[in-house]
Amino acid sequence: MIEIKIFGFGCSTCKKLKKLVDNIVRQNKLEANVEYITDFAEIAKFNIMSSPAIMIDGEIKAAGRVPTRTEIENWIHRSP
Amino acid sequence: MPNRKKCTCQCQNNNNKSPSSSEFNGGACFLPKPVQYVIALVIGLVTWWFVYNNLPRLSHYITYSLLHIKPRTHLGESLEFFFYDTPKVLMLLTLIVFFVGLLRSFITPEKTRRILASKSEFLGNVLAALLGIVTPFCSCSAVPLFIGFVTAGVPLGVTFSFLISSPMVNEIALILLYGLLGWKIAAIYLITGLVIAIIAGFVIGRFHMENYVEDWVRKLDKAISIEGNGHSITWANRFQMARQSVKDIVGRVWMFMIIGIAVGAGIHGYIPQSLMVSIMGRGAWWSVPLAVIIGVPMYSNAAGIIPVVEALLGKGAALGTVLAFMMSVIALSLPEMVILRKVLKMRLIYTFVAVVTLGILVVGYLFNGLILNGYH
């Protein structure tokens, strides 16, 4: 089970990232738990200041940008 | 602008379509990725330069030949102004947003915070205001930035310097001012904006209002690391970020801008100069506070307000009054206050608004008193 967390503050790019990840999970039939976190206090705990941010299995992979599909797929495949 | 769209290179397109995560350097692509980006960039820049230099001719042609408007009429002048200014400013905006986007991939909020956390107060205010120019800011990111700064031990006043300068002094405002009003006004705006951010932040810091930050923010764990969180970024990512910021920013502001330019064109063509001078001219002492009172609740970004400002100035409005109006529209907005309310108690919000408003008023009167007045 892959744990994916997406952090967003309500901007349009954050929703775009969420959609992209959902799409990847569905297409690759991955067993993943995708969480979309928008609560400020919750996000602050992860030390994130720029949105959107993506965390895969406890590691922040990107912040402040929407990564490409390939990047995300690579991260997912590399995680055990 | 279509030239930007072409930047997406062939192999990246192929790659996006395939659901597998195969490497994309074999087969269709002969050149390494950074080289492709540089080539696309050079082609884009040359096209940009060519189109930009031919804009006056183009606008003249559209207005008088294509639309058959009679020359030297109100309508003709307004339209020519519209068809020249709109593409010109959009093109400047695209160019600058792209390069600032590239720059921004280096100066992240996390880095900014690391720099600011270790500085003494006044120096911190200066640096915070300067960093505010290039760091991305929209009202939806004000709260996370605020929390991130305060929990990392950045002083409250320094944080405010950043929060003031970030929306007010940005590349969009500066490039529009430069494009429509020239570098002198852009420089005046840059310097006065920074001074307001530095001094207002410093003053707020002196009030020691840490207790007026919402309790839940103060209870957050202060021990979190202020080092970056380790994600790596490549040049391809940076270019992609820059392209994305062009899409986001230009896509967001073009509407504001066209409305602004349309209103400006209307003012250009139809409002008599004598009326403008009597309302917003130098002689009317009350015009500065009035401009601020009207400006604070108004919500627009730089893109919408600056074309209007250009027209106002052209019709004889005083520079100080216009600056005050523009700054109060851009720097203080109701939606931002509502968002900040999540982390600040009312009293601190009032103080913030009062200090910034005072700064804007001083700037307004200062420039109305200077000889620069009547600058066209």
Tab-separated table of C-alpha atoms in Angstrom, chain A:
chain	number	residue	atom	x	y	z
A	1	MET	CA	0.000	0.000	0.000
A	2	ILE	CA	1.454	3.324	-1.053
A	3	GLU	CA	0.693	6.318	1.114
A	4	ILE	CA	0.292	9.459	-0.972
A	5	LYS	CA	-0.431	12.801	0.618
A	6	ILE	CA	-1.208	15.894	-1.395
A	7	PHE	CA	-1.106	19.270	0.301
A	8	GLY	CA	-2.988	22.221	-1.066
A	9	PHE	CA	-4.334	25.514	0.142
A	10	GLY	CA	-7.195	25.704	-2.303
A	11	CYS	CA	-5.369	27.008	-5.338
A	12	SER	CA	-6.183	25.712	-8.797
A	13	THR	CA	-2.794	24.021	-9.251
A	14	CYS	CA	-3.372	21.963	-6.092
A	15	LYS	CA	-6.571	20.522	-7.518
A	16	LYS	CA	-4.729	19.812	-10.735
A	17	LEU	CA	-2.140	17.752	-8.867
A	18	LYS	CA	-4.815	15.842	-6.983
A	19	LYS	CA	-6.531	14.982	-10.248
A	20	LEU	CA	-3.279	13.900	-11.847
A	21	VAL	CA	-2.413	11.601	-8.953
A	22	ASP	CA	-5.897	10.110	-8.855
A	23	ASN	CA	-5.596	9.481	-12.538
A	24	ILE	CA	-2.225	7.749	-12.229
A	25	VAL	CA	-3.459	5.563	-9.392
A	26	ARG	CA	-6.511	4.531	-11.375
A	27	GLN	CA	-4.702	3.874	-14.649
A	28	ASN	CA	-1.930	1.831	-13.081
A	29	LYS	CA	-4.369	0.092	-10.746
A	30	LEU	CA	-2.156	0.926	-7.804
A	31	GLU	CA	-2.943	0.055	-4.256
A	32	ALA	CA	-2.636	3.508	-2.858
A	33	ASN	CA	-4.138	5.613	-0.179
A	34	VAL	CA	-4.420	9.144	-1.556
A	35	GLU	CA	-5.081	11.865	0.952
A	36	TYR	CA	-5.796	15.486	0.088
A	37	ILE	CA	-4.914	17.745	2.980
A	38	THR	CA	-6.075	21.338	3.055
A	39	ASP	CA	-6.094	22.111	6.761
A	40	PHE	CA	-3.512	24.782	7.571
A	41	ALA	CA	-2.627	23.375	10.976
A	42	GLU	CA	-2.177	19.900	9.515
A	43	ILE	CA	0.006	21.175	6.669
A	44	ALA	CA	2.123	23.216	9.076
A	45	LYS	CA	3.059	20.010	10.920
A	46	PHE	CA	4.743	18.736	7.774
A	47	ASN	CA	6.797	21.891	7.438
A	48	ILE	CA	5.400	22.779	4.025
A	49	MET	CA	5.078	26.383	2.910
A	50	SER	CA	4.499	26.246	-0.788
A	51	SER	CA	1.666	24.531	-2.510
A	52	PRO	CA	0.954	22.159	-4.087
A	53	ALA	CA	3.156	19.607	-2.369
A	54	ILE	CA	3.258	15.840	-2.695
A	55	MET	CA	4.468	13.290	-0.172
A	56	ILE	CA	4.930	9.636	-1.031
A	57	ASP	CA	5.483	7.130	1.772
A	58	GLY	CA	6.458	9.824	4.216
A	59	GLU	CA	8.883	11.661	1.960
A	60	ILE	CA	8.180	15.047	0.415
A	61	LYS	CA	8.908	14.737	-3.281
A	62	ALA	CA	8.017	18.178	-4.576
A	63	ALA	CA	6.648	21.447	-3.277
A	64	GLY	CA	5.540	24.599	-5.011
A	65	ARG	CA	4.977	22.977	-8.399
A	66	VAL	CA	2.939	20.355	-10.180
A	67	PRO	CA	5.324	17.531	-11.087
A	68	THR	CA	4.917	15.784	-14.424
A	69	ARG	CA	3.182	12.460	-14.786
A	70	THR	CA	6.512	10.748	-15.456
A	71	GLU	CA	8.078	12.150	-12.323
A	72	ILE	CA	5.250	10.963	-10.142
A	73	GLU	CA	5.248	7.536	-11.751
A	74	ASN	CA	8.973	7.221	-11.184
A	75	TRP	CA	8.595	8.101	-7.527
A	76	ILE	CA	5.830	5.600	-7.075
A	77	HIS	CA	7.734	2.812	-8.824
A	78	ARG	CA	10.853	3.462	-6.846
A	79	SER	CA	9.111	3.340	-3.502
A	80	PRO	CA	9.148	-0.206	-2.084
